[in-house]
mmCIF file of C-alpha atoms in Angstrom:
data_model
loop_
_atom_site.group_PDB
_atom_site.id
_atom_site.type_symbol
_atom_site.label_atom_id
_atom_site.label_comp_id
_atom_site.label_asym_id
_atom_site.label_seq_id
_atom_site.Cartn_x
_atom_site.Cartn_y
_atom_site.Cartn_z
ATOM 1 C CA UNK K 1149 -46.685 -94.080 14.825
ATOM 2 C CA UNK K 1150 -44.232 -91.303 16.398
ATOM 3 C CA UNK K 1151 -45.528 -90.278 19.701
ATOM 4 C CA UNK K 1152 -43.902 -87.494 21.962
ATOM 5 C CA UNK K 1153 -45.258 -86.793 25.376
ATOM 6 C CA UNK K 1154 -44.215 -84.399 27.328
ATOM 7 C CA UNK K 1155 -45.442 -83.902 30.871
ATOM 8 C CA UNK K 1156 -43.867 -82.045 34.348
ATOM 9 C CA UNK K 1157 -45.052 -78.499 33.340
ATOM 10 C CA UNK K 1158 -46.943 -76.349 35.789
ATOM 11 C CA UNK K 1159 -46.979 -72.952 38.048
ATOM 12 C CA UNK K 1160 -43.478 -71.895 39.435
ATOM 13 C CA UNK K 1161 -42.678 -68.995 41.403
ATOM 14 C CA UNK K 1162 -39.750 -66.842 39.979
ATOM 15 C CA UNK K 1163 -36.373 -67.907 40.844
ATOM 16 C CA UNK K 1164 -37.808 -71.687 40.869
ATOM 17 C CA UNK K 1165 -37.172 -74.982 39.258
ATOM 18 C CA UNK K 1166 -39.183 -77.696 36.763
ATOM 19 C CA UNK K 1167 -37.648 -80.659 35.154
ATOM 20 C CA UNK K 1168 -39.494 -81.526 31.676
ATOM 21 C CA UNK K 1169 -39.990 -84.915 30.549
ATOM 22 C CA UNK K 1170 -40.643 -86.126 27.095
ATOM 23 C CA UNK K 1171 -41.573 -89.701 26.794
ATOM 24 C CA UNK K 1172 -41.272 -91.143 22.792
ATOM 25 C CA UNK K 1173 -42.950 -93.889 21.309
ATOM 26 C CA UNK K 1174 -42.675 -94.701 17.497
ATOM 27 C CA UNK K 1175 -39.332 -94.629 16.317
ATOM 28 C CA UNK K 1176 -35.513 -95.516 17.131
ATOM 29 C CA UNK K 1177 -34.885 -92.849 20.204
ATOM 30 C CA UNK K 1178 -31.420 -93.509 20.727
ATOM 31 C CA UNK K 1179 -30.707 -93.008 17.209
ATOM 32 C CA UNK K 1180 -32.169 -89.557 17.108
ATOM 33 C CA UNK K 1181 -31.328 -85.858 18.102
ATOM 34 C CA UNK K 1182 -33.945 -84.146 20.085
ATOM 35 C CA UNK K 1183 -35.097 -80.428 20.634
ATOM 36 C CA UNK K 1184 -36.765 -78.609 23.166
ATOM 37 C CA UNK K 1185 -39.073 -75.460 21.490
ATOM 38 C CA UNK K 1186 -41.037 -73.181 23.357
ATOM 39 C CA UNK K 1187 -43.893 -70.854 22.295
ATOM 40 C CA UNK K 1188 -44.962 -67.880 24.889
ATOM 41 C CA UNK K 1189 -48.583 -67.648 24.637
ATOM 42 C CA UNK K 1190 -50.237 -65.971 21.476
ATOM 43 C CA UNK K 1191 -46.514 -65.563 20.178
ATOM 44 C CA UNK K 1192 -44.073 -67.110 18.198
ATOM 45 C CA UNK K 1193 -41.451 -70.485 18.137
ATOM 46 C CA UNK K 1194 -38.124 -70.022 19.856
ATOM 47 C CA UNK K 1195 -35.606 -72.707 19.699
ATOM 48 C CA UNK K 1196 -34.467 -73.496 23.075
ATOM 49 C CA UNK K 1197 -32.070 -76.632 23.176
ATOM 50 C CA UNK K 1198 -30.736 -79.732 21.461
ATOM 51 C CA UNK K 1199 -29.233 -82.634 21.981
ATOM 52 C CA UNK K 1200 -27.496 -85.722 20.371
ATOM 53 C CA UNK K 1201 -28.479 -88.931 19.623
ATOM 54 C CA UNK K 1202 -25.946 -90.378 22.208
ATOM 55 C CA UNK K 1203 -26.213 -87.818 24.526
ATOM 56 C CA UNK K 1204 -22.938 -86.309 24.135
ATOM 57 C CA UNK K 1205 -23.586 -82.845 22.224
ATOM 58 C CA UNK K 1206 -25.879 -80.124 23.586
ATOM 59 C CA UNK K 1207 -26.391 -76.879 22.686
ATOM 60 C CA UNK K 1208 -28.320 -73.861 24.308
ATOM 61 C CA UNK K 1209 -30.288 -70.884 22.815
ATOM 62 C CA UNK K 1210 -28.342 -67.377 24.522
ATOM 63 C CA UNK K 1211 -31.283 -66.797 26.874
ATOM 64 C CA UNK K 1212 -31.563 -70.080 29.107
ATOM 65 C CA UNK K 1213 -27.663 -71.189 28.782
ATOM 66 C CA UNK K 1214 -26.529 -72.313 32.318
ATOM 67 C CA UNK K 1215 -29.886 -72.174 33.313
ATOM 68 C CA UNK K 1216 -31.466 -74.988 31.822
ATOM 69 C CA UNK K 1217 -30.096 -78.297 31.257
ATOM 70 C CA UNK K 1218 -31.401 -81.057 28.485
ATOM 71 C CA UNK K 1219 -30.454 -84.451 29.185
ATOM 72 C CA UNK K 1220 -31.857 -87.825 27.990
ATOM 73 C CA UNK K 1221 -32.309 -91.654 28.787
ATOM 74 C CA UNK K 1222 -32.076 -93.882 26.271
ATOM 75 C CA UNK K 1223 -32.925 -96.838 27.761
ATOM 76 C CA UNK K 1224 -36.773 -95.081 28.638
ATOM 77 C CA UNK K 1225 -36.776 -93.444 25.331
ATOM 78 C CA UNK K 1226 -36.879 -89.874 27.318
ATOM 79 C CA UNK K 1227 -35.652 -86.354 26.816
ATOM 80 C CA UNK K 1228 -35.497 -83.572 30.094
ATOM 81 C CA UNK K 1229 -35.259 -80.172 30.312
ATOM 82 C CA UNK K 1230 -33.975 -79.276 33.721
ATOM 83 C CA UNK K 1231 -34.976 -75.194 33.851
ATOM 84 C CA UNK K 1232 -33.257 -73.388 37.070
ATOM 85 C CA UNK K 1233 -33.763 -69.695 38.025
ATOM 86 C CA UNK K 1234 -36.938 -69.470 36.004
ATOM 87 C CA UNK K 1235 -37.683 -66.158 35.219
ATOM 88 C CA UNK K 1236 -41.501 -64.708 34.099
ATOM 89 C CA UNK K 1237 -40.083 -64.561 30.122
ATOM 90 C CA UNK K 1238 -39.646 -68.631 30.650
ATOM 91 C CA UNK K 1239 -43.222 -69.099 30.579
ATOM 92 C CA UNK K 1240 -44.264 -70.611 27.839
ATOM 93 C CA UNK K 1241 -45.570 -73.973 26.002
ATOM 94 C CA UNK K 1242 -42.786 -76.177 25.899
ATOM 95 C CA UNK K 1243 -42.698 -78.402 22.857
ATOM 96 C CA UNK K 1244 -40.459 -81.549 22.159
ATOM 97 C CA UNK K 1245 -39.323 -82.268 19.129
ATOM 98 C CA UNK K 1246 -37.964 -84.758 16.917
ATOM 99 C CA UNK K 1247 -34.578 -84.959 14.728
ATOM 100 C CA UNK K 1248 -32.206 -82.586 13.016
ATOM 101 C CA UNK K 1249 -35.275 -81.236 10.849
ATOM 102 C CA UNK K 1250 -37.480 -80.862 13.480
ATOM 103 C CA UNK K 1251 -39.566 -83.281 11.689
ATOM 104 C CA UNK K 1252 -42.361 -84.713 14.473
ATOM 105 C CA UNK K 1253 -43.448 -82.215 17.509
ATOM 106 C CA UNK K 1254 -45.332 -83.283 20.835
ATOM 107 C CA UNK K 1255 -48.576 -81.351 22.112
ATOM 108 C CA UNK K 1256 -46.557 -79.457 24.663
ATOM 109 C CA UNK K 1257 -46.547 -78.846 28.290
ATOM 110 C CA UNK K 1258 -47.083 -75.094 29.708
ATOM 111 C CA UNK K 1259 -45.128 -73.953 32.207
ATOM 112 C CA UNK K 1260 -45.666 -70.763 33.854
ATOM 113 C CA UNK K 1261 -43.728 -68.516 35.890
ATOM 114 C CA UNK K 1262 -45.554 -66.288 38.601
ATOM 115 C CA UNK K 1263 -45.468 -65.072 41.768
ATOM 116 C CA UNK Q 77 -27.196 -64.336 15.165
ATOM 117 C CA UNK Q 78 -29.298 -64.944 12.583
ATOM 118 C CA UNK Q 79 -32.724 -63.319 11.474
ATOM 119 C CA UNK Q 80 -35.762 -64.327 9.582
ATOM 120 C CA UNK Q 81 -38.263 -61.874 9.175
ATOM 121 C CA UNK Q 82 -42.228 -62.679 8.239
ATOM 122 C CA UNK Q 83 -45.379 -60.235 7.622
ATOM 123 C CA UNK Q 84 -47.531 -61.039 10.677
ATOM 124 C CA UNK Q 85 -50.431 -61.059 8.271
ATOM 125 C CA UNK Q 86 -51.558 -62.165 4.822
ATOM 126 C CA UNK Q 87 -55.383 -62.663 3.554
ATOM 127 C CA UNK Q 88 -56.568 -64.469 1.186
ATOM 128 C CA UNK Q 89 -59.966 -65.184 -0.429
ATOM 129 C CA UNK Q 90 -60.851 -69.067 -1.237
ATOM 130 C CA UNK Q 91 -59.638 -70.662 -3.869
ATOM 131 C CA UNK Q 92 -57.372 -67.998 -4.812
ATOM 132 C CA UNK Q 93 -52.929 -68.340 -4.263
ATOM 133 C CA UNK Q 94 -51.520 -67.467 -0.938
ATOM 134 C CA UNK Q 95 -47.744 -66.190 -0.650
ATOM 135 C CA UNK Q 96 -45.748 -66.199 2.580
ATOM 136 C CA UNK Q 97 -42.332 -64.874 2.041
ATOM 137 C CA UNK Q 98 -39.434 -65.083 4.781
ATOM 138 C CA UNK Q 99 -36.557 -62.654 4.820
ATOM 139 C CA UNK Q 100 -33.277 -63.120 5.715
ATOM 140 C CA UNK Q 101 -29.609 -62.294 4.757
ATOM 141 C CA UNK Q 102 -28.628 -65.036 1.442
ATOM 142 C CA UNK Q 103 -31.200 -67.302 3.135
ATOM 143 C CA UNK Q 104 -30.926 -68.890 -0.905
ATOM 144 C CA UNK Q 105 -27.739 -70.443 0.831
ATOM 145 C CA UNK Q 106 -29.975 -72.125 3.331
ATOM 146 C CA UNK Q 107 -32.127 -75.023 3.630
ATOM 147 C CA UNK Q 108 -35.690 -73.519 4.781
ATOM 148 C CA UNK Q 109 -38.315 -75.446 6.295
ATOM 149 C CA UNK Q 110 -42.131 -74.462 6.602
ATOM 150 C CA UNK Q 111 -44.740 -75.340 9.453
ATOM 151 C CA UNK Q 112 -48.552 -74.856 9.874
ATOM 152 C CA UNK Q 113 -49.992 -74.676 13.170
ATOM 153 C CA UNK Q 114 -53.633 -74.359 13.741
ATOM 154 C CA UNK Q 115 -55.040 -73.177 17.380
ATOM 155 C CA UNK Q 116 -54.227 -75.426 20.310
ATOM 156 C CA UNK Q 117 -52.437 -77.615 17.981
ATOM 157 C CA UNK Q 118 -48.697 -78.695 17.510
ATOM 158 C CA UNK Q 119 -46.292 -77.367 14.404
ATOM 159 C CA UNK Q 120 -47.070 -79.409 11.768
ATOM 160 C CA UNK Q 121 -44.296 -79.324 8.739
ATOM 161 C CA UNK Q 122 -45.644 -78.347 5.040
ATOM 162 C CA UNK Q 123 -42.415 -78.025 3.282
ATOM 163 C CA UNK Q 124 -38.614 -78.867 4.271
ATOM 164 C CA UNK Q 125 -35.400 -78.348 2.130
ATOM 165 C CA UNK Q 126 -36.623 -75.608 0.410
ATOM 166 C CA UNK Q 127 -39.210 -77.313 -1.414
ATOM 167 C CA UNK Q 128 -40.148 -80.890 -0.779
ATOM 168 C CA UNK Q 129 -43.416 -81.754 0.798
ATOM 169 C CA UNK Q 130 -43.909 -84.190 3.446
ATOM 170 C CA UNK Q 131 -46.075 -87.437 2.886
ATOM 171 C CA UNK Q 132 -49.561 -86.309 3.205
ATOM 172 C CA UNK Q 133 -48.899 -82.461 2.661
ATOM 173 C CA UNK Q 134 -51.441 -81.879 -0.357
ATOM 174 C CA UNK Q 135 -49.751 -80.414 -3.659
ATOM 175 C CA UNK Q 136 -51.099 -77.382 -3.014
ATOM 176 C CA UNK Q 137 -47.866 -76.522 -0.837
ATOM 177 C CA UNK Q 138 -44.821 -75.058 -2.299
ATOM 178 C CA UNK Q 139 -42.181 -73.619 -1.345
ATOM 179 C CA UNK Q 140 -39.225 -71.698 -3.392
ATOM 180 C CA UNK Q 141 -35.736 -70.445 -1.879
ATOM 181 C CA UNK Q 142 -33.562 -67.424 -3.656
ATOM 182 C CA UNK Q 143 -31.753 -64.440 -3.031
ATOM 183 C CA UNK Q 144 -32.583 -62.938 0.475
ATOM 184 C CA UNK Q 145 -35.976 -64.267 0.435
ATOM 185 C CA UNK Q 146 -38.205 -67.620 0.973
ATOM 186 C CA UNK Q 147 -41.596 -68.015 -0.037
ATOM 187 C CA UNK Q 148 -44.625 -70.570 1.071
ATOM 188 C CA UNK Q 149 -47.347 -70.669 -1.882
ATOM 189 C CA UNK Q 150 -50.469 -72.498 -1.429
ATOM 190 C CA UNK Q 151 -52.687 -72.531 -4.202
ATOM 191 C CA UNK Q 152 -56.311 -72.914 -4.877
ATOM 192 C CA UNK Q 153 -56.282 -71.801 -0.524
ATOM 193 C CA UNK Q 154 -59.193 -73.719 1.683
ATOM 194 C CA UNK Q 155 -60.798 -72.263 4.737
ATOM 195 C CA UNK Q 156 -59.140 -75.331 6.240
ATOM 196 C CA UNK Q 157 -55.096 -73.718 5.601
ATOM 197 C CA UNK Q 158 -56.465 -70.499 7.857
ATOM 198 C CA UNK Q 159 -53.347 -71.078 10.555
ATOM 199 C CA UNK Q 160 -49.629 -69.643 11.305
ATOM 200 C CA UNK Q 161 -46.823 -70.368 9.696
ATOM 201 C CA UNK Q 162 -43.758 -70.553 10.474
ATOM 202 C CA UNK Q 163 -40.113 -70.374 8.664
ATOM 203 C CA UNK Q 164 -36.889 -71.964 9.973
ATOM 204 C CA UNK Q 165 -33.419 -72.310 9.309
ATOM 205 C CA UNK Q 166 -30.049 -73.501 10.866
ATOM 206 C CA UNK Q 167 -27.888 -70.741 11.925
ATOM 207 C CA UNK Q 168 -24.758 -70.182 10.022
ATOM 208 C CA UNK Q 169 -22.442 -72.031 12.533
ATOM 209 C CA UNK Q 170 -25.595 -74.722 11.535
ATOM 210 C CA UNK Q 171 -25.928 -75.276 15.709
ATOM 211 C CA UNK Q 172 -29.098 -72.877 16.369
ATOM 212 C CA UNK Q 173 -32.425 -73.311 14.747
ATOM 213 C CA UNK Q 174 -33.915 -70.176 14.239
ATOM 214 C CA UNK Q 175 -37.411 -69.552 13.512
ATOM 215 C CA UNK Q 176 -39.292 -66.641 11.582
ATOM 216 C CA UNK Q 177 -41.713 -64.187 13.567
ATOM 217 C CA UNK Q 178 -44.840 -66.558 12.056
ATOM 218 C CA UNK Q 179 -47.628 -65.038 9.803
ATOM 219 C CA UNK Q 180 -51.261 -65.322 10.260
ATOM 220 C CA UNK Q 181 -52.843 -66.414 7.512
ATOM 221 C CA UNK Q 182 -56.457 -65.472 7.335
ATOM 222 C CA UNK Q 183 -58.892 -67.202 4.574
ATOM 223 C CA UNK Q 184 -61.616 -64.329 3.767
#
């Protein structure tokens, strides 16, 4: 059974840091892309970054480029998101997500971003 | 970049045929992918490439692609599809995923 579990949310202050961790369980990690989506609360799904099976290839939405950094460890089976210079519009439920099609999602971790 | 564009809300009494379209510019030249999400709950997919349903998705989920617009159709709806859903495609360079605005559906 796929399993993706993300943990290291929590309150920030603006201007702070939070590393995301996504531990998977289930399938072959290192031969899979993964995704980091977030979801602001009561609002929609924004794509926020991907990367490559090996690591290699990662690519940003516009709003958290060279803020936020995904990065991954094959040998643990586990995806980060590094997020620098939060900002309040960063809060949000932070969802990883498996493959090109987006095809298996964890529960989320919420991360908010307050004074 | 790219834009999909849902209603935020579509009603629907039980038992009857639900239609959630998705707009965007020749999104017929696009694969489109569906999700559900309930309250408190992960996206869930219902439909990807257009049309094809997951294992487990009932038959009740379908999903065509043409022109400038995609469309979700459940039929026969259940009190149990009352949820969001949620459109997505790859950008045209194919290295964003972009996401419609979601639409509530609401079983009356």
């Amino acid at each position: 059974e796929v399993q993706l579990v993300e943990s290291g949310g929590g309150l920030v202050q603006p201007g702070g840091s939070l590393r995301l961790s996504c531990a998977a369980s289930g399938f072959t990690f290192s031969s899979s892309w993964m995704h980091w989506v977030r979801q602001t609360p009561g609002k929609g799904l924004v794509w926020v970054s991907r990367i490559t099976a090996d690591g290699s290839g990662t690519i940003y939405a516009d709003s958290v480029k060279g803020r936020f950094t995904i990065s991954r460890d094959n040998a643990k089976n586990t995806v980060f998101l590094q997020m620098n210079r939060l900002r309040a519009e960063d809060t949000a439920v932070y969802f990883c997500v498996r493959g090109e099609s987006l095809d298996y999602w964890g529960q989320g971790s919420l991360v908010t971003v307050s004074s | 970049s790219y834009v999909l564009t849902q209603a935020p809300s579509v009603s629907v009494a039980p038992g009857r045929t639900a239609s959630i379209t998705c707009g965007g510019d020749k999104i017929g030249s696009k694969s489109v992918h569906w999700y559900q999400q309930k309250p408190g709950q992960a996206p869930v997919k219902v439909i990807y490439h257009d049309s094809d349903r997951p294992s487990g998705i009932p038959e009740r989920f379908s999903g065509s692609n043409s022109g400038d617009t995609a469309t979700l159709t459940i039929s026969g709806v259940e009190a149990g599809d009352e949820a969001d859903y949620y459109c997505q495609v790859r950008d045209s360079n194919g290295d964003h995923w972009v996401f419609g605005g979601g639409t509530k559906l609401t079983v009356l």
